[in-house]
Amino acid sequence: MEERVLEMKAEVLKALAQPTRLKILEFLRNGERCICEIVPAINGEQSNISRHISLMQKSHLVSTRKDGVKVMVKVKDPKIFEILDSISIVLKNQVSEQSKLMRSL
Amino acid sequence: MEERVLEMKAEVLKALAQPTRLKILEFLRNGERCICEIVPAINGEQSNISRHISLMQKSHLVSTRKDGVKVMVKVKDPKIFEILDSISIVLKNQVSEQSKLMRSL
DNA sequence: GGATTATATGATTAATGAATCATATAATCA
DNA sequence: TGATTATATGATTCATTAATCATATAATCC
C-alpha cells in the first residue's frame, strides 16, 4: 500500500484513539449536538473539548455549523460507529481469550 | 460508557494508528511471518520493527512464537483487518466528498 | 567453542499530544 | 451599548512516542 495512504489511515485512527474523543463520539451517536451540551455531558473542560473537536474536524471525522452563538457538531460518516463497534468486539474477543486461559489453570 | 472501557478502546486504536505498524499489519494479511521477513519487506530498521511488534503484542493485536532463532508473528484477531478495511472506506468517502465539492465549483 | 543469524533493549534525541489557565472573539439579548 | 453566553486560542507544562545507534542476548551451525 502507498505510503501516503498509510499515513492518511494512521491519521484517522489517531483521531479516534483518545478517550475524551471517544467519549465525544459516543455522545454524538444520537445525532448532532451543540458543544455546550457536550461539555457538561462528558464532564470536560471547555477549552479542552473545543480543541478535541477542532482536531476531529481537521481529520474529517466530524463537521460543525454555527447556529447563533452555538456550534453544532455531528459525525460525518456513520461508518465511524461501525469501526467503534468493531473495536468493542475485538476487545471482547481479547477478554474471552483471557478467560479461556484462566479456566485452564 | 465506562471510563476504563474507553481507555482500552483508545489503546487498541492507538496501537493501530501508526504508519509503520499499519505496514506490518498489512504484510501480515497473508498469515504468520517471521520478523526477519518483515524487516526487509517493509524496508525498516530492525530495532524499530522489533519495538513496534512488541508494542502490538502488548496491545494484544499480534502474537509471537519462537521458531529456532526466528520469531514468528501473526495477527491475533482477523477482525483487525475488517477495521482496517472500514478505515479505507471512510477515507474513500472523505475523498469522494471532496470531489463532489470540487465539481460544484 | 567460536562464528553467524535473529531479535531485544538501553540510552538519546526530536517531535507530538493532552490538559490547563487566562484571555480573546463573536453572537445574542435586554 | 453593555452584559451574557458560547467558543476559540495563545502560552505553558508534562508526558508520550518514534527513530536511531550501539550493544546485549539467544539460538543455531561448523
Coordinates of C-alpha atoms (C1' of nucleotides) in Angstrom, one line a residue:
Chain A
M1 CA 0.0 0.0 0.0
E2 CA 1.1 3.5 -0.8
E3 CA 3.0 5.3 2.0
R4 CA 0.7 8.3 1.7
V5 CA -2.4 6.2 2.1
L6 CA -1.0 4.5 5.2
E7 CA -0.3 8.0 6.7
M8 CA -3.9 9.0 6.0
K9 CA -5.2 5.8 7.6
A10 CA -3.0 6.4 10.6
E11 CA -4.3 9.9 10.9
V12 CA -7.9 8.8 11.0
L13 CA -7.1 6.1 13.6
K14 CA -5.1 8.6 15.6
A15 CA -8.1 11.0 15.7
L16 CA -10.1 8.1 17.1
A17 CA -7.5 6.9 19.6
Q18 CA -8.1 9.1 22.6
P19 CA -10.6 8.5 25.5
T20 CA -12.1 12.0 25.5
R21 CA -12.6 12.0 21.8
L22 CA -14.2 8.5 22.0
K23 CA -16.5 9.9 24.7
I24 CA -17.5 12.8 22.4
L25 CA -18.1 10.5 19.5
E26 CA -20.3 8.1 21.7
F27 CA -22.3 11.1 22.8
L28 CA -22.8 12.0 19.1
R29 CA -24.3 8.6 18.3
N30 CA -27.7 10.2 18.9
G31 CA -27.1 12.8 16.3
E32 CA -26.0 16.4 16.1
R33 CA -25.2 18.1 19.4
C34 CA -24.1 21.6 20.5
I35 CA -20.7 21.9 22.1
C36 CA -22.4 23.5 25.0
E37 CA -24.2 20.2 25.5
I38 CA -21.1 18.1 25.0
V39 CA -19.0 19.8 27.7
P40 CA -21.3 19.0 30.6
A41 CA -22.4 15.6 29.2
I42 CA -18.8 14.3 29.3
N43 CA -17.8 16.5 32.2
G44 CA -14.9 18.1 30.4
E45 CA -13.0 21.4 30.3
Q46 CA -14.5 23.7 27.7
S47 CA -11.2 24.6 26.1
N48 CA -10.1 21.0 26.0
I49 CA -13.3 19.9 24.3
S50 CA -13.0 22.7 21.8
R51 CA -9.5 21.5 20.9
H52 CA -10.6 17.9 20.6
I53 CA -13.5 18.8 18.3
S54 CA -11.3 21.0 16.1
L55 CA -8.8 18.2 15.8
M56 CA -11.6 15.8 14.8
Q57 CA -12.8 18.3 12.3
K58 CA -9.3 18.6 10.7
S59 CA -9.3 14.8 10.5
H60 CA -12.8 14.9 8.8
L61 CA -14.4 12.8 11.5
V62 CA -16.9 15.5 12.4
S63 CA -18.4 18.6 10.9
T64 CA -19.7 21.7 12.5
R65 CA -22.1 24.5 11.7
K66 CA -22.9 27.7 13.6
D67 CA -26.4 28.1 15.0
G68 CA -26.5 31.5 16.6
V69 CA -23.9 31.5 19.4
K70 CA -23.8 27.8 19.4
V71 CA -21.7 25.4 17.4
M72 CA -23.4 22.2 16.4
V73 CA -21.3 19.1 15.8
K74 CA -22.1 15.9 14.1
V75 CA -20.2 12.8 13.0
K76 CA -19.7 13.0 9.2
D77 CA -19.7 9.3 8.3
P78 CA -21.8 6.7 10.3
K79 CA -19.2 4.1 9.3
I80 CA -17.2 5.6 12.2
F81 CA -19.6 4.0 14.6
E82 CA -19.2 0.6 12.9
I83 CA -15.5 1.0 13.5
L84 CA -16.0 1.7 17.2
D85 CA -18.3 -1.3 17.4
S86 CA -15.7 -3.5 15.8
I87 CA -13.2 -2.3 18.3
S88 CA -15.6 -3.4 21.1
I89 CA -15.8 -6.8 19.5
V90 CA -12.0 -7.1 19.3
L91 CA -11.8 -6.1 23.0
K92 CA -14.5 -8.7 23.9
N93 CA -12.5 -11.4 22.0
Q94 CA -9.4 -10.4 23.9
V95 CA -11.2 -10.7 27.2
S96 CA -12.7 -14.1 26.3
E97 CA -9.3 -15.4 25.3
Q98 CA -8.1 -14.3 28.7
S99 CA -10.9 -16.1 30.4
K100 CA -10.2 -19.2 28.5
L101 CA -6.7 -19.1 29.7
M102 CA -7.8 -18.6 33.3
R103 CA -10.2 -21.5 33.2
S104 CA -7.4 -23.8 32.0
L105 CA -5.4 -23.2 35.2
Chain B
M1 CA -19.6 4.0 28.5
E2 CA -17.2 3.1 31.3
E3 CA -14.1 5.2 31.5
R4 CA -11.9 2.1 31.7
V5 CA -13.5 0.6 28.6
L6 CA -12.9 3.9 26.7
E7 CA -9.3 3.8 27.7
M8 CA -9.0 0.2 26.5
K9 CA -10.6 1.1 23.1
A10 CA -8.3 4.1 22.8
E11 CA -5.3 1.8 23.5
V12 CA -6.2 -0.6 20.7
L13 CA -6.8 2.2 18.3
K14 CA -3.5 3.8 19.3
A15 CA -1.7 0.6 18.6
L16 CA -3.2 0.7 15.1
A17 CA -2.6 4.4 14.5
Q18 CA 0.9 4.4 13.1
P19 CA 2.1 4.0 9.5
T20 CA 4.9 1.5 10.2
R21 CA 2.6 -0.6 12.3
L22 CA -0.1 -0.5 9.6
K23 CA 2.5 -1.6 7.1
I24 CA 3.4 -4.5 9.3
L25 CA -0.2 -5.5 9.7
E26 CA -0.9 -5.3 6.0
F27 CA 2.1 -7.6 5.4
L28 CA 0.6 -10.0 7.9
R29 CA -2.6 -10.3 6.0
N30 CA -1.2 -13.3 4.2
G31 CA -0.6 -15.0 7.6
E32 CA 2.2 -15.7 10.0
R33 CA 5.5 -14.2 9.1
C34 CA 9.0 -14.1 10.6
I35 CA 10.4 -10.8 11.8
C36 CA 13.3 -11.4 9.5
E37 CA 10.9 -11.3 6.6
I38 CA 9.0 -8.3 7.9
V39 CA 12.1 -6.1 8.2
P40 CA 13.2 -6.2 4.5
A41 CA 9.6 -6.4 3.3
I42 CA 8.7 -3.0 4.7
N43 CA 12.2 -1.7 4.4
G44 CA 12.5 -0.8 8.1
E45 CA 15.2 -0.7 10.8
Q46 CA 15.4 -3.9 12.7
S47 CA 15.3 -2.3 16.2
N48 CA 12.4 -0.1 15.2
I49 CA 10.3 -3.0 13.8
S50 CA 11.1 -5.0 16.9
R51 CA 9.8 -2.3 19.1
H52 CA 6.6 -1.9 17.0
I53 CA 5.9 -5.6 17.2
S54 CA 6.4 -5.7 20.9
L55 CA 4.1 -2.8 21.3
M56 CA 1.4 -4.5 19.2
Q57 CA 1.9 -7.6 21.3
K58 CA 1.3 -5.7 24.5
S59 CA -1.9 -4.3 23.0
H60 CA -2.9 -7.9 22.0
L61 CA -3.0 -7.1 18.3
V62 CA -0.4 -9.7 17.4
S63 CA 1.0 -12.8 19.0
T64 CA 4.5 -14.3 18.6
R65 CA 6.2 -17.6 18.9
K66 CA 9.8 -18.7 18.7
D67 CA 10.8 -21.0 15.9
G68 CA 14.5 -21.6 16.4
V69 CA 16.3 -18.3 16.1
K70 CA 13.3 -16.8 14.4
V71 CA 10.3 -15.1 15.9
M72 CA 7.1 -15.7 14.0
V73 CA 4.4 -13.1 14.2
K74 CA 0.7 -13.2 13.4
V75 CA -2.4 -11.1 13.8
K76 CA -4.5 -12.5 16.7
D77 CA -7.9 -11.4 15.6
P78 CA -8.9 -11.2 11.9
K79 CA -11.4 -8.6 12.8
I80 CA -8.5 -6.2 12.9
F81 CA -8.4 -6.4 9.1
E82 CA -12.1 -5.6 8.9
I83 CA -11.3 -2.5 10.9
L84 CA -8.5 -1.5 8.6
D85 CA -10.9 -2.1 5.6
S86 CA -13.5 0.1 7.2
I87 CA -10.9 2.9 7.6
S88 CA -10.2 2.6 3.9
I89 CA -13.9 3.0 3.2
V90 CA -14.1 6.1 5.4
L91 CA -11.1 7.6 3.6
K92 CA -12.7 6.9 0.2
N93 CA -15.9 8.6 1.4
Q94 CA -13.9 11.6 2.5
V95 CA -12.2 11.8 -0.9
S96 CA -15.5 11.5 -2.8
E97 CA -17.0 14.2 -0.6
Q98 CA -14.0 16.4 -1.6
S99 CA -14.5 15.6 -5.3
K100 CA -18.2 16.4 -5.1
L101 CA -17.2 19.8 -3.7
M102 CA -14.7 20.3 -6.4
R103 CA -17.2 19.5 -9.2
S104 CA -19.5 22.1 -7.8
L105 CA -17.0 24.9 -8.4
Chain C
dG1 C1' 33.9 -23.2 21.5
dG2 C1' 33.5 -19.6 18.1
dA3 C1' 31.1 -17.6 14.2
dT4 C1' 26.7 -16.4 12.4
dT5 C1' 22.0 -15.0 12.4
dA6 C1' 17.9 -13.2 14.5
dT7 C1' 16.0 -10.4 17.9
dA8 C1' 15.7 -7.3 22.0
dT9 C1' 16.9 -3.4 24.7
dG10 C1' 19.3 0.8 26.9
dA11 C1' 20.2 5.5 26.0
dT12 C1' 19.3 9.5 23.5
dT13 C1' 17.0 12.9 20.6
dA14 C1' 13.3 15.3 18.4
dA15 C1' 8.5 15.6 17.7
dT16 C1' 3.9 15.5 19.1
dG17 C1' 0.0 15.4 22.3
dA18 C1' -3.2 16.5 26.1
dA19 C1' -4.6 19.4 29.7
dT20 C1' -5.0 23.9 31.8
dC21 C1' -5.3 28.8 32.7
dA22 C1' -6.1 33.1 31.1
dT23 C1' -7.9 35.7 27.7
dA24 C1' -9.9 36.9 23.1
dT25 C1' -13.6 36.8 19.9
dA26 C1' -18.3 36.5 18.4
dA27 C1' -23.3 36.3 18.6
dT28 C1' -27.4 37.4 21.1
dC29 C1' -30.4 39.9 24.1
dA30 C1' -32.0 43.4 27.4
Chain D
dT1 C1' -24.5 49.8 24.2
dG2 C1' -23.3 46.7 27.8
dA3 C1' -24.0 42.2 29.7
dT4 C1' -24.2 37.4 28.9
dT5 C1' -23.4 33.1 26.7
dA6 C1' -20.7 30.1 23.7
dT7 C1' -16.5 29.1 21.6
dA8 C1' -11.6 29.6 20.2
dT9 C1' -6.8 30.3 21.0
dG10 C1' -2.0 31.7 22.9
dA11 C1' 1.2 30.1 26.2
dT12 C1' 2.9 26.7 29.2
dT13 C1' 3.8 22.3 31.3
dC14 C1' 4.2 17.4 31.4
dA15 C1' 4.0 13.0 29.3
dT16 C1' 4.4 10.0 25.5
dT17 C1' 6.2 8.5 21.1
dA18 C1' 9.1 7.2 17.1
dA19 C1' 13.5 6.6 15.4
dT20 C1' 18.4 5.5 15.7
dC21 C1' 22.8 3.8 17.3
dA22 C1' 25.3 0.7 19.8
dT23 C1' 25.3 -3.2 22.2
dA24 C1' 23.3 -7.4 24.5
dT25 C1' 21.2 -11.8 24.4
dA26 C1' 20.0 -16.1 22.4
dA27 C1' 19.6 -20.0 19.2
dT28 C1' 21.9 -22.5 15.6
dC29 C1' 25.6 -24.3 12.9
dC30 C1' 30.5 -25.5 11.8

